[in-house]
Every structure is written in structure tokens, then in C-alpha cells.
Short mmCIF file of C-alpha atoms in Angstrom, two decimals:
data_model
loop_
_atom_site.label_atom_id
_atom_site.label_comp_id
_atom_site.label_asym_id
_atom_site.label_seq_id
_atom_site.Cartn_x
_atom_site.Cartn_y
_atom_site.Cartn_z
CA UNK S 559 7.06 -3.37 -15.94
CA UNK S 560 3.54 -4.93 -14.52
CA UNK S 561 4.37 -8.03 -16.17
CA UNK S 562 7.47 -7.78 -14.66
CA UNK S 563 5.62 -7.66 -11.27
CA UNK S 564 3.36 -9.77 -11.55
CA UNK S 565 5.69 -12.52 -12.08
CA UNK S 566 7.53 -12.05 -8.50
CA UNK S 567 7.66 -13.75 -5.56
CA UNK S 568 5.13 -12.19 -2.96
CA UNK S 569 8.72 -11.85 -0.35
CA UNK S 570 10.09 -9.73 -3.35
CA UNK S 571 7.05 -7.30 -4.04
CA UNK S 572 6.75 -6.83 0.03
CA UNK S 573 10.06 -5.88 -0.39
CA UNK S 574 9.51 -3.35 -3.60
CA UNK S 575 6.41 -2.26 -1.91
CA UNK S 576 8.59 -1.44 1.08
CA UNK S 577 11.40 0.43 -0.51
CA UNK S 578 8.54 2.64 -2.63
CA UNK S 579 7.42 3.55 0.65
CA UNK S 580 10.56 4.59 2.38
CA UNK S 581 11.98 6.60 -0.76
CA UNK S 582 8.37 8.01 -0.71
CA UNK S 583 9.50 9.52 2.69
CA UNK S 584 8.04 6.97 5.28
CA UNK S 585 10.39 6.20 8.04
CA UNK S 586 9.99 3.14 10.80
CA UNK S 587 8.44 0.74 8.27
CA UNK S 588 7.38 -2.21 9.71
CA UNK S 589 5.32 -5.76 9.29
CA UNK S 590 2.48 -5.72 11.99
CA UNK S 591 1.18 -8.89 10.25
CA UNK S 592 1.42 -11.35 6.81
CA UNK S 593 -2.31 -13.54 7.17
CA UNK S 594 -1.75 -15.34 3.63
CA UNK S 595 1.37 -14.71 1.07
CA UNK S 596 -0.55 -12.40 -1.17
CA UNK S 597 -1.66 -10.23 1.82
CA UNK S 598 0.92 -7.96 4.16
CA UNK S 599 -0.36 -5.10 6.71
CA UNK S 600 1.95 -2.74 8.50
CA UNK S 601 2.16 0.87 9.49
CA UNK S 602 4.97 3.75 9.08
CA UNK S 603 5.04 7.22 9.55
CA UNK S 604 5.43 9.75 7.40
CA UNK S 605 8.30 12.28 7.72
CA UNK S 606 7.14 15.02 6.58
CA UNK S 607 8.33 17.80 9.86
CA UNK S 608 9.00 17.34 13.13
CA UNK S 609 5.68 18.19 14.65
CA UNK S 610 3.63 16.56 12.90
CA UNK S 611 3.99 12.75 12.48
CA UNK S 612 0.98 11.09 11.17
CA UNK S 613 0.93 6.88 11.29
CA UNK S 614 -0.02 5.54 8.61
CA UNK S 615 -1.34 1.72 8.06
CA UNK S 616 -0.37 0.18 4.70
CA UNK S 617 -1.81 -3.20 3.15
CA UNK S 618 -0.26 -4.26 0.25
CA UNK S 619 -2.49 -7.42 -1.62
CA UNK S 620 0.20 -9.49 -4.13
CA UNK S 621 -3.61 -10.11 -6.80
CA UNK S 622 -4.42 -9.24 -10.39
CA UNK S 623 -7.93 -9.46 -9.42
CA UNK S 624 -10.11 -5.90 -8.50
CA UNK S 625 -10.25 -4.83 -4.66
CA UNK S 626 -13.13 -4.11 -3.66
CA UNK S 627 -15.36 -1.94 -1.61
CA UNK S 628 -15.01 -4.59 1.26
CA UNK S 629 -11.90 -5.05 1.30
CA UNK S 630 -11.29 -1.32 1.37
CA UNK S 631 -13.94 -1.03 4.80
CA UNK S 632 -11.66 -4.30 5.84
CA UNK S 633 -8.45 -2.04 5.97
CA UNK S 634 -10.24 0.87 7.54
CA UNK S 635 -11.45 -1.06 10.08
CA UNK S 636 -8.14 -2.65 10.90
CA UNK S 637 -7.24 1.00 11.00
CA UNK S 638 -9.19 2.42 13.84
CA UNK S 639 -7.42 4.25 16.86
CA UNK S 640 -3.84 2.44 15.31
CA UNK S 641 -3.70 4.42 12.50
CA UNK S 642 -3.96 8.54 11.01
CA UNK S 643 -4.41 7.66 7.53
CA UNK S 644 -3.95 4.27 5.35
CA UNK S 645 -2.74 3.36 2.20
CA UNK S 646 -3.43 -0.42 -0.09
CA UNK S 647 -1.23 -1.27 -2.60
CA UNK S 648 -1.94 -3.65 -4.83
CA UNK S 649 -0.64 -4.83 -8.87
CA UNK S 650 -4.43 -5.27 -9.76
CA UNK S 651 -6.75 -2.50 -9.66
CA UNK S 652 -9.83 -1.30 -7.65
CA UNK S 653 -13.44 -1.39 -8.35
CA UNK S 654 -15.05 1.79 -9.16
CA UNK S 655 -17.06 1.53 -5.25
CA UNK S 656 -13.71 0.64 -3.66
CA UNK S 657 -12.42 4.12 -4.88
CA UNK S 658 -15.57 5.78 -3.54
CA UNK S 659 -15.09 4.16 -0.43
CA UNK S 660 -11.33 4.93 0.07
CA UNK S 661 -12.81 8.52 0.23
CA UNK S 662 -15.91 8.68 1.68
CA UNK S 663 -16.55 11.83 3.23
CA UNK S 664 -16.47 11.32 7.82
CA UNK S 665 -13.78 8.12 8.10
CA UNK S 666 -10.25 8.20 7.96
CA UNK S 667 -8.77 7.96 4.13
CA UNK S 668 -6.97 5.45 2.23
CA UNK S 669 -4.81 6.23 -0.56
CA UNK S 670 -5.02 3.49 -3.28
CA UNK S 671 -2.22 2.30 -5.47
CA UNK S 672 -2.85 0.26 -8.26
CA UNK S 673 -0.54 -1.98 -10.87
CA UNK S 674 -0.25 1.24 -12.89
CA UNK S 675 0.58 3.61 -10.03
CA UNK S 676 2.76 1.28 -8.50
CA UNK S 677 5.10 1.23 -11.74
CA UNK S 678 5.04 4.51 -11.80
CA UNK S 679 6.71 4.83 -8.68
CA UNK S 680 9.34 2.41 -9.24
CA UNK S 681 10.18 4.13 -12.45
CA UNK S 682 10.56 7.08 -10.90
CA UNK S 683 12.34 5.83 -7.99
CA UNK S 684 14.61 4.01 -10.28
CA UNK S 685 13.87 0.76 -7.74
CA UNK S 686 15.34 -2.73 -9.36
CA UNK S 687 13.60 -5.56 -9.78
CA UNK S 688 15.22 -8.79 -7.87
CA UNK S 689 14.23 -11.45 -10.76
CA UNK S 690 16.13 -8.41 -12.97
#
């Protein structure tokens, strides 16, 4: 399934990621900007209960390379004053430094979803890929 994800066009991958968010309990999913074919940023709300609706920003990078700590820091700068939490998704993976940066004390946490975890979520939610 991961190999299939890697062959999808960026627009289809964006749709898959939005569907993963939707089925995970997020609402109001909007795309804030698409900086390139390979990077999408957006915002959503996690509907856990009616009294606490944390704003969440997400970034999806359609790249197979390792995501570095600098990219997590840049994303967190984008999050400032706009979101309580962040989520960074990729079909690739993250360096050890990026994983440490995502959970660094004293800053907003960033949940990391690599290709393997994304595949697990797609399977769990039984999301069909467009190319099938």
C-alpha cells in the first residue's frame, strides 16, 4: 500500500490525507495554502467534545525523503497564534532529530505521521486509493 501511495499524484494524496483527518474525528478541514505540488498546509478542529475544540494545523509533504528537524521548526513557526497543536504527515519518514523536535518541552507538540503510520490509518479506515 505504501508503494501505491508513492505513485499517486499529489492531488490524490491530498484527498487521501484529508479523508484520514475526517475519519479520525477532525472537522472544518480547510487548506490554508499549497506552497508547491509537494506541500499542503491547512487547519482543522478536533471534535472531541463541545467545550474544548482545539485548533489544529496540519502539513502534508508528498516526499519520500526524510523530514528534518528544521522543517518541524518551520512548521511550528507557522502554527504560532493560529493553532494549539500540529500534525505533520508524509509518505516518507522523519529523522531522529525531527522526532525529538516534535516533542520538545516548552513548545506546541507536533504529531508525526510517517508513511507506515499513514498506511495503517488508511487500512483502519478502509480508505480506497483513487488509482485502484
